[in-house]
Structures are given as structure tokens and as C-alpha cells.
CSV table of C-alpha atoms in Angstrom, one decimal:
chain,number,residue,atom,x,y,z
A,1,MET,CA,0.0,0.0,-0.1
A,2,ALA,CA,2.8,2.5,0.9
A,3,ARG,CA,4.7,1.7,-2.3
A,4,ALA,CA,1.5,2.2,-4.5
A,5,LEU,CA,0.9,5.6,-2.8
A,6,LEU,CA,4.7,6.6,-3.2
A,7,ILE,CA,4.2,5.6,-7.0
A,8,TRP,CA,1.2,7.5,-7.6
A,9,THR,CA,2.2,10.5,-5.6
A,10,GLY,CA,5.5,10.7,-7.7
A,11,PHE,CA,3.4,10.2,-10.9
A,12,VAL,CA,0.9,12.7,-10.2
A,13,LEU,CA,3.6,15.4,-9.2
A,14,ALA,CA,5.5,14.5,-12.3
A,15,LEU,CA,2.5,15.6,-14.4
A,16,LEU,CA,1.0,18.5,-12.3
A,17,LEU,CA,4.3,20.5,-11.6
A,18,PRO,CA,4.9,21.2,-15.4
A,19,LEU,CA,1.5,21.9,-16.0
A,20,THR,CA,1.4,24.4,-13.0
A,21,PHE,CA,4.5,26.1,-14.0
A,22,ALA,CA,3.3,26.4,-17.6
A,23,ALA,CA,-0.1,27.6,-16.5
A,24,THR,CA,1.2,30.4,-14.4
A,25,SER,CA,4.1,31.2,-16.5
A,26,GLU,CA,4.7,35.0,-17.2
A,27,TYR,CA,5.0,34.2,-20.9
A,28,LEU,CA,1.2,34.0,-21.0
A,29,ALA,CA,0.5,37.4,-19.5
A,30,TRP,CA,-0.1,39.3,-22.7
A,31,ARG,CA,-1.0,36.3,-25.0
A,32,ASP,CA,-4.6,35.9,-26.5
A,33,PRO,CA,-6.7,32.9,-25.4
A,34,VAL,CA,-6.2,30.9,-28.6
A,35,TYR,CA,-2.4,30.9,-28.0
A,36,ILE,CA,-2.8,30.0,-24.4
A,37,ALA,CA,-5.0,26.9,-25.2
A,38,ALA,CA,-2.6,25.8,-28.0
A,39,GLY,CA,0.5,26.1,-25.5
A,40,LEU,CA,-1.1,24.3,-22.8
A,41,ALA,CA,-2.5,21.6,-25.2
A,42,GLY,CA,1.3,21.1,-26.1
A,43,VAL,CA,2.3,20.6,-22.4
A,44,ILE,CA,-0.5,18.3,-22.0
A,45,ALA,CA,0.5,16.3,-25.0
A,46,LEU,CA,3.9,16.1,-23.4
A,47,CYS,CA,2.6,14.9,-20.1
A,48,LEU,CA,0.6,12.2,-21.8
A,49,LEU,CA,3.8,10.7,-23.3
A,50,LEU,CA,4.9,9.8,-19.9
A,51,VAL,CA,1.3,8.3,-19.1
A,52,GLN,CA,1.2,6.0,-22.1
A,53,PRO,CA,4.0,3.6,-21.6
A,54,LEU,CA,3.1,3.1,-18.0
A,55,LEU,CA,-0.4,2.3,-18.9
A,56,ALA,CA,0.6,0.0,-21.8
A,57,ARG,CA,2.7,-2.1,-19.5
A,58,GLY,CA,0.3,-1.9,-16.3
A,59,TRP,CA,3.0,-0.3,-14.2
A,60,LEU,CA,0.6,1.9,-12.4
A,61,PRO,CA,-0.6,0.1,-9.0
A,62,GLY,CA,-4.3,-0.5,-9.2
A,63,LEU,CA,-4.4,-0.5,-13.2
A,64,HIS,CA,-3.7,-4.2,-14.1
A,65,LEU,CA,-2.5,-5.0,-17.5
A,66,PRO,CA,-5.9,-5.4,-19.5
A,67,LEU,CA,-7.5,-2.3,-17.6
A,68,GLY,CA,-4.2,-0.5,-18.3
A,69,ARG,CA,-4.2,-1.0,-22.0
A,70,LEU,CA,-7.9,0.0,-22.3
A,71,VAL,CA,-7.0,3.2,-20.6
A,72,HIS,CA,-4.1,3.4,-22.9
A,73,ARG,CA,-6.3,3.4,-26.0
A,74,ALA,CA,-8.4,6.2,-24.6
A,75,VAL,CA,-5.4,8.1,-23.7
A,76,GLY,CA,-4.0,7.8,-27.1
A,77,VAL,CA,-7.2,9.4,-28.5
A,78,LEU,CA,-6.9,12.2,-26.1
A,79,LEU,CA,-3.1,12.6,-27.2
A,80,VAL,CA,-4.1,12.9,-30.7
A,81,ALA,CA,-6.8,15.4,-29.8
A,82,THR,CA,-4.5,17.6,-27.8
A,83,VAL,CA,-1.7,17.6,-30.6
A,84,VAL,CA,-4.5,18.7,-33.2
A,85,VAL,CA,-5.6,21.5,-30.8
A,86,HIS,CA,-1.9,22.7,-30.3
A,87,VAL,CA,-1.2,22.7,-34.1
A,88,ALA,CA,-4.7,24.1,-34.9
A,89,GLY,CA,-4.4,26.9,-32.2
A,90,LEU,CA,-0.9,27.9,-33.5
A,91,TRP,CA,-2.1,27.9,-37.1
A,92,ILE,CA,-4.9,30.4,-36.1
A,93,THR,CA,-2.5,32.8,-34.3
A,94,SER,CA,0.4,32.5,-36.9
A,95,PRO,CA,-0.5,30.6,-40.2
A,96,PRO,CA,2.8,31.2,-42.0
A,97,ASP,CA,4.7,29.6,-39.3
A,98,ILE,CA,2.6,26.6,-39.3
A,99,VAL,CA,3.0,26.3,-43.1
A,100,ASP,CA,6.7,26.6,-43.0
A,101,ALA,CA,6.8,24.0,-40.2
A,102,LEU,CA,4.7,21.6,-42.0
A,103,LEU,CA,6.8,22.1,-45.3
A,104,LEU,CA,9.9,21.5,-43.2
A,105,ARG,CA,11.2,25.0,-44.3
A,106,SER,CA,11.0,26.7,-40.7
A,107,PRO,CA,14.3,28.3,-39.6
A,108,THR,CA,13.8,27.1,-36.1
A,109,PRO,CA,15.1,23.5,-35.5
A,110,PHE,CA,12.2,22.7,-33.0
A,111,SER,CA,9.6,22.7,-35.7
A,112,VAL,CA,11.1,20.0,-37.5
A,113,TRP,CA,11.3,17.7,-34.4
A,114,GLY,CA,7.7,18.9,-33.5
A,115,VAL,CA,6.3,18.0,-37.2
A,116,ALA,CA,8.2,14.5,-37.1
A,117,SER,CA,6.5,13.8,-33.7
A,118,MET,CA,3.3,14.7,-35.1
A,119,TRP,CA,3.3,12.7,-38.2
A,120,ALA,CA,4.7,9.7,-36.0
A,121,LEU,CA,1.9,10.0,-33.6
A,122,PHE,CA,-0.7,10.0,-36.6
A,123,ALA,CA,0.9,7.0,-38.0
A,124,ALA,CA,0.9,5.2,-34.8
A,125,ALA,CA,-2.9,6.0,-34.3
A,126,LEU,CA,-3.7,4.5,-38.0
A,127,LEU,CA,-1.6,1.5,-37.2
A,128,SER,CA,-3.7,1.0,-34.1
A,129,LEU,CA,-6.7,1.1,-36.2
A,130,LEU,CA,-5.2,-1.6,-38.4
A,131,ARG,CA,-3.9,-3.8,-35.7
A,132,ARG,CA,-6.3,-6.6,-36.4
A,133,ARG,CA,-4.9,-6.9,-40.0
A,134,LEU,CA,-1.3,-7.2,-38.8
A,135,SER,CA,0.8,-9.9,-37.4
A,136,PRO,CA,1.8,-9.7,-33.7
A,137,ARG,CA,5.3,-9.0,-34.6
A,138,SER,CA,4.7,-6.4,-37.3
A,139,TRP,CA,2.3,-4.8,-34.9
A,140,ARG,CA,4.8,-4.6,-32.0
A,141,VAL,CA,7.7,-3.4,-34.1
A,142,GLY,CA,5.8,-0.8,-36.1
A,143,HIS,CA,4.1,0.4,-33.0
A,144,ALA,CA,7.4,0.6,-30.9
A,145,SER,CA,9.2,2.2,-33.6
A,146,LEU,CA,6.7,5.1,-34.2
A,147,VAL,CA,6.0,5.8,-30.6
A,148,SER,CA,9.7,5.9,-30.0
A,149,ILE,CA,9.9,8.8,-32.7
A,150,VAL,CA,7.0,10.3,-31.1
A,151,VAL,CA,8.6,10.7,-27.7
A,152,LEU,CA,12.1,11.5,-28.9
A,153,GLY,CA,10.8,14.0,-31.3
A,154,GLY,CA,8.5,15.5,-28.7
A,155,ALA,CA,11.1,15.7,-25.9
A,156,VAL,CA,13.7,17.4,-28.4
A,157,HIS,CA,10.9,19.8,-29.7
A,158,ALA,CA,9.9,20.8,-26.1
A,159,MET,CA,13.5,21.2,-24.9
A,160,LEU,CA,14.4,23.5,-27.8
A,161,ILE,CA,11.7,25.9,-27.1
A,162,GLU,CA,11.8,28.8,-24.5
A,163,GLY,CA,8.2,28.8,-23.5
A,164,THR,CA,6.0,28.4,-20.6
A,165,MET,CA,7.6,25.4,-19.1
A,166,THR,CA,10.5,25.9,-16.8
A,167,THR,CA,13.8,24.2,-17.9
A,168,THR,CA,14.0,22.0,-15.0
A,169,SER,CA,10.5,20.6,-14.9
A,170,LYS,CA,10.6,20.1,-18.8
A,171,ALA,CA,13.7,18.4,-18.7
A,172,VAL,CA,12.5,16.0,-15.9
A,173,LEU,CA,9.3,15.3,-17.7
A,174,CYS,CA,11.0,14.5,-20.9
A,175,GLY,CA,13.6,12.4,-19.1
A,176,LEU,CA,10.9,10.3,-17.5
A,177,ALA,CA,8.7,9.9,-20.8
A,178,MET,CA,12.0,8.9,-22.7
A,179,THR,CA,12.9,6.5,-19.9
A,180,ALA,CA,9.3,5.0,-19.5
A,181,THR,CA,9.0,4.6,-23.1
A,182,MET,CA,12.5,2.7,-23.4
A,183,ALA,CA,11.6,0.5,-20.7
A,184,ALA,CA,8.4,-0.3,-22.2
A,185,VAL,CA,9.7,-1.0,-25.7
A,186,ALA,CA,12.4,-3.1,-24.2
A,187,THR,CA,10.5,-5.2,-21.8
A,188,PRO,CA,9.0,-7.7,-24.5
A,189,TRP,CA,12.3,-8.2,-26.1
A,190,LEU,CA,14.0,-9.0,-22.6
A,191,ARG,CA,11.2,-11.4,-21.6
A,192,ALA,CA,11.7,-13.1,-24.9
A,193,ARG,CA,15.3,-13.7,-24.4
A,194,ARG,CA,14.7,-15.0,-21.0
A,195,ARG,CA,12.4,-17.6,-22.3
A,196,ALA,CA,14.6,-18.5,-25.4
A,197,PRO,CA,16.1,-22.2,-25.3
A,198,GLY,CA,19.1,-22.5,-23.1
A,199,LYS,CA,18.1,-19.4,-21.1
A,200,GLU,CA,17.3,-19.8,-17.4
């Protein structure tokens, strides 16, 4: 019970602190509501990148694997929605910048990473819809590869932006998301190696 409480406390703090810093940032003082909504949607999307691997592997106490994966699918839909809101809001506030980013001709490096992460996310969502038509191995390799790009691209995108999130909270959140994703991707491979003939 104490271990579960400790895990959940750390998990909630890892999500709430970046969101709190972003929502109270001085960068938002003179921004219009659409820009604020777009920025906070991006922060929420980054937070959800930490949530997803923990749900997929059933690593959150009380959310056993079948339930965790069910919530994982719902959070995946929410993740896609937050990214759409993020991009759409920025489009409304500054269409030329978004056009340049989507055409990969933006002078800001963070745009390329953000666009790569976005398209990988959309591809992962599409792959999820086609899961029943794929072999288990193809599904695992495809999904793991795409979500790895999503998390890496999203983390680099966030770290290169000087925005509403503090550097420390942003670095911690990105580090946790990348670590959780790598662990979730590696777990099936490590289990398969243990079960291989000749392995104890």
C-alpha cells in the first residue's frame, strides 16, 4: 500500500508540476486565449507521453494490464486530440509559421522535431486502427518504432523551445517520458530472451 501510494504521488507530481508552471508562466501574460490554449495543449500532450508507456505495461498500481491497456487506448485518442488542438491553435495565431513548419522550411529547429513527432503519432494511431490486420510481430515492431519517434521528437521539440515550462520541470518530464518509453519497448524483447531455449 505504501509503495503504491509513493508511486502514485510521484506520478501525479510529475504531471501536475509542469502543468502548473506552464499555466502560471509570465509568458502567458499578454497572450490571447487561443495561443494560451494551444500552448497548454502542447504541455498536456507532453505529459501524456509519460502516461502512455506506464499504462501499456500495467506499471501503475491498481491498473492491471488489461485495464491499463484499455485506458491506454483512450489516452491515445486524447493525445491525438491535444496535438491537433496545439497545431490548430498555433495555425490560428500564426498561419505562416505553421505552413513553414509543415513544409519543413522553418528556420527554427524545434519545428522539424515537432512535425516529425506529430506525423509519427498520427501514423501510430492509424496503425492501431489496422492492428487486427497485422501480425503480432509487425504490430509490435511498427508501434514501438513509431512511438519511440513520437517521444524522442516531442522531447527534443519541447527542450528546444523557450516557453511556458521551466527548464527543470521540462527536462525532468522529458527524461521520465523517454525512460518509461525505452523500458516499455525493451520489456517484451528482454522477456523473449529469458524464455529462449538454453536460457534460465
